[in-house]
């Protein structure tokens, strides 16, 4: 695995990995600003569910997948600034291997 940038932190318990992502602007969840989120390691089922819910729209499916892994509403990810979304995409890429 490549070395992670300083805004990503790998958490591993041996069975499942997750990555904590430090955000520049943050996302708002239930009226609360979060400057960091943690994405759990995705399963094949997560990818399938995101694709089905996203109705084969790849961009929407990715937003849904990231939101699911971070346990936040998809609208929070949709409202993220692109600098933060890039970080979330990078974290997802590492988790996908």
CSV table of N, CA, C and O in Angstrom, one decimal:
chain,number,residue,atom,x,y,z
A,1,UNK,N,0.8,-1.2,0.0
A,1,UNK,CA,0.0,0.0,0.0
A,1,UNK,C,0.9,1.2,0.0
A,1,UNK,O,1.9,1.3,0.7
A,2,UNK,N,0.5,2.2,-0.8
A,2,UNK,CA,1.2,3.5,-0.8
A,2,UNK,C,1.1,4.2,0.6
A,2,UNK,O,0.2,3.9,1.3
A,3,UNK,N,2.0,5.1,0.8
A,3,UNK,CA,2.0,5.9,2.1
A,3,UNK,C,0.8,6.8,2.0
A,3,UNK,O,0.6,7.5,1.0
A,4,UNK,N,0.1,6.9,3.1
A,4,UNK,CA,-1.1,7.8,3.2
A,4,UNK,C,-0.6,9.3,3.4
A,4,UNK,O,0.3,9.5,4.2
A,5,UNK,N,-1.3,10.2,2.8
A,5,UNK,CA,-1.0,11.6,3.1
A,5,UNK,C,-1.4,11.9,4.6
A,5,UNK,O,-2.2,11.2,5.2
A,6,UNK,N,-0.9,13.0,5.1
A,6,UNK,CA,-1.1,13.3,6.5
A,6,UNK,C,-2.6,13.6,6.9
A,6,UNK,O,-2.9,13.5,8.1
A,7,UNK,N,-3.5,13.8,5.9
A,7,UNK,CA,-4.9,14.0,6.3
A,7,UNK,C,-5.7,12.7,6.3
A,7,UNK,O,-6.9,12.8,6.5
A,8,UNK,N,-5.0,11.6,6.0
A,8,UNK,CA,-5.7,10.3,6.1
A,8,UNK,C,-5.0,9.5,7.2
A,8,UNK,O,-3.8,9.4,7.2
A,9,UNK,N,-5.8,8.8,8.0
A,9,UNK,CA,-5.2,7.9,9.1
A,9,UNK,C,-5.8,6.6,9.0
A,9,UNK,O,-7.1,6.4,9.1
A,10,UNK,N,-5.0,5.5,8.7
A,10,UNK,CA,-5.5,4.2,8.6
A,10,UNK,C,-5.7,3.6,10.0
A,10,UNK,O,-4.8,3.7,10.9
A,11,UNK,N,-6.9,3.0,10.2
A,11,UNK,CA,-7.2,2.3,11.5
A,11,UNK,C,-7.5,0.9,11.1
A,11,UNK,O,-8.3,0.6,10.2
A,12,UNK,N,-6.8,0.0,11.8
A,12,UNK,CA,-6.9,-1.4,11.5
A,12,UNK,C,-7.1,-2.2,12.7
A,12,UNK,O,-6.3,-2.1,13.7
A,13,UNK,N,-8.1,-3.1,12.7
A,13,UNK,CA,-8.2,-4.0,13.9
A,13,UNK,C,-8.0,-5.4,13.5
A,13,UNK,O,-8.3,-6.3,14.3
A,14,UNK,N,-7.4,-5.6,12.4
A,14,UNK,CA,-7.1,-7.0,11.9
A,14,UNK,C,-8.1,-7.6,11.0
A,14,UNK,O,-7.8,-8.3,10.1
A,15,UNK,N,-9.4,-7.3,11.3
A,15,UNK,CA,-10.5,-7.9,10.5
A,15,UNK,C,-11.0,-6.9,9.5
A,15,UNK,O,-11.4,-7.3,8.4
A,16,UNK,N,-11.1,-5.6,9.9
A,16,UNK,CA,-11.6,-4.6,9.0
A,16,UNK,C,-10.8,-3.3,9.2
A,16,UNK,O,-10.4,-2.9,10.3
A,17,UNK,N,-10.5,-2.7,8.1
A,17,UNK,CA,-9.8,-1.4,8.1
A,17,UNK,C,-10.8,-0.2,8.0
A,17,UNK,O,-11.9,-0.4,7.5
A,18,UNK,N,-10.4,0.9,8.5
A,18,UNK,CA,-11.1,2.1,8.2
A,18,UNK,C,-10.1,3.3,8.1
A,18,UNK,O,-8.9,3.1,8.4
A,19,UNK,N,-10.6,4.4,7.5
A,19,UNK,CA,-9.7,5.5,7.3
A,19,UNK,C,-10.4,6.7,7.9
A,19,UNK,O,-11.5,7.0,7.5
A,20,UNK,N,-9.7,7.4,8.8
A,20,UNK,CA,-10.2,8.7,9.2
A,20,UNK,C,-9.7,9.8,8.3
A,20,UNK,O,-8.5,9.8,7.9
A,21,UNK,N,-10.6,10.7,7.9
A,21,UNK,CA,-10.3,11.7,6.9
A,21,UNK,C,-10.4,13.1,7.6
A,21,UNK,O,-11.5,13.4,8.0
A,22,UNK,N,-9.4,13.9,7.6
A,22,UNK,CA,-9.4,15.2,8.1
A,22,UNK,C,-9.9,16.1,6.9
A,22,UNK,O,-9.3,16.1,5.9
A,23,UNK,N,-10.9,16.9,7.2
A,23,UNK,CA,-11.5,17.7,6.1
A,23,UNK,C,-11.1,19.2,6.3
A,23,UNK,O,-11.0,19.7,7.4
A,24,UNK,N,-11.0,19.9,5.2
A,24,UNK,CA,-10.6,21.3,5.2
A,24,UNK,C,-11.8,22.2,5.6
A,24,UNK,O,-11.7,23.1,6.4
A,25,UNK,N,-12.9,22.0,4.9
A,25,UNK,CA,-14.1,22.8,5.2
A,25,UNK,C,-15.1,22.1,6.1
A,25,UNK,O,-15.9,22.7,6.7
A,26,UNK,N,-15.1,20.8,6.0
A,26,UNK,CA,-16.0,20.0,6.8
A,26,UNK,C,-17.3,19.8,6.2
A,26,UNK,O,-17.6,20.3,5.1
A,27,UNK,N,-18.1,18.9,6.8
A,27,UNK,CA,-19.5,18.6,6.3
A,27,UNK,C,-20.4,18.8,7.5
A,27,UNK,O,-20.0,18.7,8.6
A,28,UNK,N,-21.7,19.1,7.2
A,28,UNK,CA,-22.7,19.4,8.2
A,28,UNK,C,-23.6,18.1,8.3
A,28,UNK,O,-24.2,17.7,7.3
A,29,UNK,N,-23.7,17.6,9.5
A,29,UNK,CA,-24.6,16.4,9.7
A,29,UNK,C,-25.4,16.8,10.9
A,29,UNK,O,-24.9,17.1,12.0
A,30,UNK,N,-26.8,16.7,10.7
A,30,UNK,CA,-27.7,17.1,11.8
A,30,UNK,C,-27.4,18.4,12.4
A,30,UNK,O,-27.5,18.6,13.6
A,31,UNK,N,-27.1,19.4,11.6
A,31,UNK,CA,-26.8,20.7,12.1
A,31,UNK,C,-25.4,20.9,12.7
A,31,UNK,O,-25.1,22.0,13.2
A,32,UNK,N,-24.6,19.9,12.8
A,32,UNK,CA,-23.3,19.9,13.4
A,32,UNK,C,-22.2,19.8,12.4
A,32,UNK,O,-22.3,18.9,11.5
A,33,UNK,N,-21.3,20.7,12.4
A,33,UNK,CA,-20.1,20.7,11.5
A,33,UNK,C,-19.1,19.7,11.9
A,33,UNK,O,-18.7,19.6,13.1
A,34,UNK,N,-18.7,18.8,11.0
A,34,UNK,CA,-17.7,17.8,11.3
A,34,UNK,C,-16.5,18.1,10.4
A,34,UNK,O,-16.6,18.2,9.2
A,35,UNK,N,-15.4,18.2,11.1
A,35,UNK,CA,-14.1,18.4,10.3
A,35,UNK,C,-13.3,17.1,10.1
A,35,UNK,O,-12.2,17.2,9.5
A,36,UNK,N,-13.9,16.0,10.5
A,36,UNK,CA,-13.3,14.7,10.2
A,36,UNK,C,-14.4,13.7,10.1
A,36,UNK,O,-15.4,13.8,10.8
A,37,UNK,N,-14.3,12.7,9.3
A,37,UNK,CA,-15.2,11.5,9.2
A,37,UNK,C,-14.3,10.3,9.0
A,37,UNK,O,-13.2,10.4,8.6
A,38,UNK,N,-14.9,9.2,9.4
A,38,UNK,CA,-14.2,7.9,9.2
A,38,UNK,C,-15.0,7.0,8.3
A,38,UNK,O,-16.2,6.8,8.5
A,39,UNK,N,-14.3,6.5,7.3
A,39,UNK,CA,-14.9,5.6,6.3
A,39,UNK,C,-14.5,4.2,6.7
A,39,UNK,O,-13.3,3.9,6.9
A,40,UNK,N,-15.5,3.3,6.9
A,40,UNK,CA,-15.1,1.9,7.2
A,40,UNK,C,-14.8,1.2,5.8
A,40,UNK,O,-15.1,1.7,4.7
A,41,UNK,N,-14.2,0.0,5.9
A,41,UNK,CA,-13.8,-0.7,4.7
A,41,UNK,C,-15.1,-1.2,4.0
A,41,UNK,O,-16.0,-1.8,4.6
A,42,UNK,N,-15.2,-1.0,2.7
A,42,UNK,CA,-16.4,-1.4,2.0
A,42,UNK,C,-16.4,-2.9,1.7
A,42,UNK,O,-15.4,-3.5,1.5
A,43,UNK,N,-17.6,-3.4,1.6
A,43,UNK,CA,-17.8,-4.8,1.1
A,43,UNK,C,-18.3,-4.7,-0.3
A,43,UNK,O,-18.7,-3.7,-0.8
A,44,UNK,N,-18.4,-5.9,-1.0
A,44,UNK,CA,-18.9,-6.0,-2.3
A,44,UNK,C,-20.4,-5.5,-2.3
A,44,UNK,O,-20.9,-4.8,-3.1
A,45,UNK,N,-21.1,-6.0,-1.2
A,45,UNK,CA,-22.5,-5.6,-1.0
A,45,UNK,C,-22.7,-4.1,-0.9
A,45,UNK,O,-23.7,-3.6,-1.5
A,46,UNK,N,-21.8,-3.4,-0.3
A,46,UNK,CA,-21.9,-1.9,-0.2
A,46,UNK,C,-21.8,-1.3,-1.6
A,46,UNK,O,-22.6,-0.4,-1.9
A,47,UNK,N,-20.9,-1.9,-2.4
A,47,UNK,CA,-20.8,-1.3,-3.8
A,47,UNK,C,-22.1,-1.6,-4.6
A,47,UNK,O,-22.6,-0.8,-5.3
A,48,UNK,N,-22.6,-2.8,-4.5
A,48,UNK,CA,-23.8,-3.2,-5.2
A,48,UNK,C,-25.0,-2.3,-4.8
A,48,UNK,O,-25.7,-1.8,-5.6
A,49,UNK,N,-25.2,-2.2,-3.5
A,49,UNK,CA,-26.3,-1.4,-3.0
A,49,UNK,C,-26.2,0.1,-3.4
A,49,UNK,O,-27.2,0.7,-3.8
A,50,UNK,N,-24.9,0.7,-3.4
A,50,UNK,CA,-24.7,2.0,-3.8
A,50,UNK,C,-25.1,2.2,-5.3
A,50,UNK,O,-25.7,3.2,-5.7
A,51,UNK,N,-24.6,1.2,-6.1
A,51,UNK,CA,-24.9,1.3,-7.6
A,51,UNK,C,-26.4,1.2,-7.8
A,51,UNK,O,-26.9,1.9,-8.7
A,52,UNK,N,-27.1,0.3,-7.1
A,52,UNK,CA,-28.5,0.1,-7.3
A,52,UNK,C,-29.3,1.4,-6.9
A,52,UNK,O,-30.2,1.9,-7.6
A,53,UNK,N,-28.9,1.9,-5.7
A,53,UNK,CA,-29.6,3.1,-5.2
A,53,UNK,C,-29.3,4.3,-6.2
A,53,UNK,O,-30.1,5.2,-6.4
A,54,UNK,N,-28.1,4.4,-6.7
A,54,UNK,CA,-27.6,5.4,-7.6
A,54,UNK,C,-28.2,5.3,-9.0
A,54,UNK,O,-27.9,6.1,-9.9
A,55,UNK,N,-28.9,4.2,-9.2
A,55,UNK,CA,-29.5,4.0,-10.5
A,55,UNK,C,-28.5,4.0,-11.7
A,55,UNK,O,-28.8,4.6,-12.7
A,56,UNK,N,-27.4,3.4,-11.4
A,56,UNK,CA,-26.3,3.3,-12.4
A,56,UNK,C,-25.7,4.7,-12.8
A,56,UNK,O,-25.0,4.8,-13.8
A,57,UNK,N,-25.9,5.7,-12.0
A,57,UNK,CA,-25.2,7.0,-12.1
A,57,UNK,C,-24.0,6.9,-11.3
A,57,UNK,O,-24.0,6.8,-10.0
A,58,UNK,N,-22.8,6.7,-11.9
A,58,UNK,CA,-21.6,6.5,-11.2
A,58,UNK,C,-21.2,7.5,-10.1
A,58,UNK,O,-20.8,7.2,-9.1
A,59,UNK,N,-21.4,8.8,-10.5
A,59,UNK,CA,-21.1,9.8,-9.5
A,59,UNK,C,-22.0,9.7,-8.3
A,59,UNK,O,-21.6,9.8,-7.1
A,60,UNK,N,-23.3,9.6,-8.5
A,60,UNK,CA,-24.3,9.4,-7.4
A,60,UNK,C,-24.0,8.2,-6.6
A,60,UNK,O,-24.0,8.2,-5.4
A,61,UNK,N,-23.7,7.1,-7.3
A,61,UNK,CA,-23.4,5.8,-6.6
A,61,UNK,C,-22.2,6.0,-5.7
A,61,UNK,O,-22.1,5.5,-4.5
A,62,UNK,N,-21.2,6.7,-6.1
A,62,UNK,CA,-20.0,7.0,-5.3
A,62,UNK,C,-20.3,7.8,-4.1
A,62,UNK,O,-19.9,7.6,-2.9
A,63,UNK,N,-21.1,8.9,-4.2
A,63,UNK,CA,-21.6,9.7,-3.1
A,63,UNK,C,-22.3,8.8,-2.1
A,63,UNK,O,-22.1,8.9,-0.9
A,64,UNK,N,-23.2,8.0,-2.6
A,64,UNK,CA,-24.0,7.1,-1.7
A,64,UNK,C,-23.1,6.2,-1.0
A,64,UNK,O,-23.2,5.9,0.2
A,65,UNK,N,-22.1,5.6,-1.7
A,65,UNK,CA,-21.2,4.7,-1.0
A,65,UNK,C,-20.4,5.4,0.1
A,65,UNK,O,-20.3,4.9,1.2
A,66,UNK,N,-19.8,6.5,-0.2
A,66,UNK,CA,-19.0,7.2,0.7
A,66,UNK,C,-19.9,7.6,2.0
A,66,UNK,O,-19.5,7.4,3.1
A,67,UNK,N,-21.1,8.1,1.7
A,67,UNK,CA,-22.0,8.4,2.8
A,67,UNK,C,-22.3,7.2,3.7
A,67,UNK,O,-22.3,7.3,4.9
A,68,UNK,N,-22.6,6.1,3.1
A,68,UNK,CA,-22.8,4.9,3.8
A,68,UNK,C,-21.6,4.5,4.7
A,68,UNK,O,-21.8,4.1,5.8
A,69,UNK,N,-20.5,4.5,4.1
A,69,UNK,CA,-19.3,4.1,4.8
A,69,UNK,C,-18.9,5.0,5.9
A,69,UNK,O,-18.4,4.6,7.0
A,70,UNK,N,-19.3,6.3,5.8
A,70,UNK,CA,-19.0,7.3,6.8
A,70,UNK,C,-20.2,7.5,7.8
A,70,UNK,O,-20.1,8.2,8.7
A,71,UNK,N,-21.3,6.8,7.5
A,71,UNK,CA,-22.5,6.8,8.3
A,71,UNK,C,-23.0,8.2,8.5
A,71,UNK,O,-23.3,8.7,9.6
A,72,UNK,N,-23.1,8.9,7.3
A,72,UNK,CA,-23.7,10.3,7.2
A,72,UNK,C,-24.7,10.3,6.1
A,72,UNK,O,-24.6,9.4,5.2
A,73,UNK,N,-25.6,11.2,6.1
A,73,UNK,CA,-26.6,11.2,5.0
A,73,UNK,C,-25.9,11.6,3.6
A,73,UNK,O,-25.0,12.4,3.7
A,74,UNK,N,-26.4,11.1,2.5
A,74,UNK,CA,-25.8,11.4,1.2
A,74,UNK,C,-25.8,12.9,1.0
A,74,UNK,O,-24.8,13.4,0.4
A,75,UNK,N,-26.8,13.7,1.5
A,75,UNK,CA,-26.8,15.1,1.2
A,75,UNK,C,-25.6,15.8,1.9
A,75,UNK,O,-25.2,16.8,1.4
A,76,UNK,N,-25.1,15.3,3.0
A,76,UNK,CA,-23.9,15.9,3.6
A,76,UNK,C,-22.7,15.7,2.7
A,76,UNK,O,-21.9,16.7,2.6
A,77,UNK,N,-22.6,14.6,2.0
A,77,UNK,CA,-21.5,14.4,1.1
A,77,UNK,C,-21.7,15.3,-0.2
A,77,UNK,O,-20.8,15.9,-0.7
A,78,UNK,N,-22.9,15.3,-0.6
A,78,UNK,CA,-23.2,16.2,-1.8
A,78,UNK,C,-22.9,17.6,-1.6
A,78,UNK,O,-22.5,18.3,-2.5
A,79,UNK,N,-23.1,18.1,-0.4
A,79,UNK,CA,-22.8,19.5,0.0
A,79,UNK,C,-21.3,19.8,0.3
A,79,UNK,O,-20.9,20.9,0.4
A,80,UNK,N,-20.5,18.7,0.3
A,80,UNK,CA,-19.1,18.9,0.6
A,80,UNK,C,-18.4,19.7,-0.5
A,80,UNK,O,-18.8,19.6,-1.7
A,81,UNK,N,-17.4,20.5,-0.1
A,81,UNK,CA,-16.6,21.2,-1.1
A,81,UNK,C,-15.7,20.2,-1.8
A,81,UNK,O,-15.3,19.2,-1.2
A,82,UNK,N,-15.3,20.5,-3.0
A,82,UNK,CA,-14.6,19.6,-3.8
A,82,UNK,C,-13.2,19.2,-3.2
A,82,UNK,O,-12.8,18.0,-3.3
A,83,UNK,N,-12.6,20.1,-2.5
A,83,UNK,CA,-11.3,19.8,-1.8
A,83,UNK,C,-11.5,18.6,-0.8
A,83,UNK,O,-10.7,17.7,-0.7
A,84,UNK,N,-12.6,18.7,-0.1
A,84,UNK,CA,-12.9,17.7,0.9
A,84,UNK,C,-13.4,16.4,0.2
A,84,UNK,O,-13.0,15.3,0.6
A,85,UNK,N,-14.2,16.5,-0.9
A,85,UNK,CA,-14.6,15.4,-1.6
A,85,UNK,C,-13.5,14.6,-2.2
A,85,UNK,O,-13.4,13.4,-2.2
A,86,UNK,N,-12.5,15.3,-2.7
A,86,UNK,CA,-11.3,14.7,-3.2
A,86,UNK,C,-10.6,13.9,-2.2
A,86,UNK,O,-10.1,12.7,-2.4
A,87,UNK,N,-10.5,14.4,-0.9
A,87,UNK,CA,-10.0,13.6,0.2
A,87,UNK,C,-10.8,12.3,0.5
A,87,UNK,O,-10.2,11.3,0.7
A,88,UNK,N,-12.1,12.5,0.4
A,88,UNK,CA,-12.9,11.3,0.7
A,88,UNK,C,-12.8,10.3,-0.5
A,88,UNK,O,-12.7,9.1,-0.2
A,89,UNK,N,-12.6,10.7,-1.7
A,89,UNK,CA,-12.4,9.8,-2.8
A,89,UNK,C,-11.1,9.1,-2.7
A,89,UNK,O,-11.0,7.9,-2.9
A,90,UNK,N,-10.1,9.8,-2.2
A,90,UNK,CA,-8.7,9.2,-2.0
A,90,UNK,C,-8.8,8.1,-0.9
A,90,UNK,O,-8.2,7.1,-1.1
A,91,UNK,N,-9.5,8.4,0.2
A,91,UNK,CA,-9.7,7.5,1.2
A,91,UNK,C,-10.4,6.2,0.7
A,91,UNK,O,-9.9,5.1,1.0
A,92,UNK,N,-11.4,6.4,-0.1
A,92,UNK,CA,-12.1,5.3,-0.7
A,92,UNK,C,-11.2,4.5,-1.5
A,92,UNK,O,-11.2,3.2,-1.5
A,93,UNK,N,-10.4,5.1,-2.3
A,93,UNK,CA,-9.4,4.4,-3.2
A,93,UNK,C,-8.5,3.5,-2.4
A,93,UNK,O,-8.2,2.4,-2.8
A,94,UNK,N,-8.0,4.0,-1.3
A,94,UNK,CA,-7.1,3.2,-0.5
A,94,UNK,C,-7.8,2.0,0.1
A,94,UNK,O,-7.3,0.9,0.2
A,95,UNK,N,-9.1,2.2,0.6
A,95,UNK,CA,-9.9,1.1,1.1
A,95,UNK,C,-10.2,0.1,0.1
A,95,UNK,O,-10.3,-1.1,0.4
A,96,UNK,N,-10.4,0.5,-1.2
A,96,UNK,CA,-10.7,-0.4,-2.3
A,96,UNK,C,-9.5,-1.2,-2.7
A,96,UNK,O,-9.6,-2.2,-3.4
A,97,UNK,N,-8.3,-0.7,-2.3
A,97,UNK,CA,-7.1,-1.4,-2.7
A,97,UNK,C,-6.6,-1.1,-4.0
A,97,UNK,O,-5.9,-1.6,-4.7
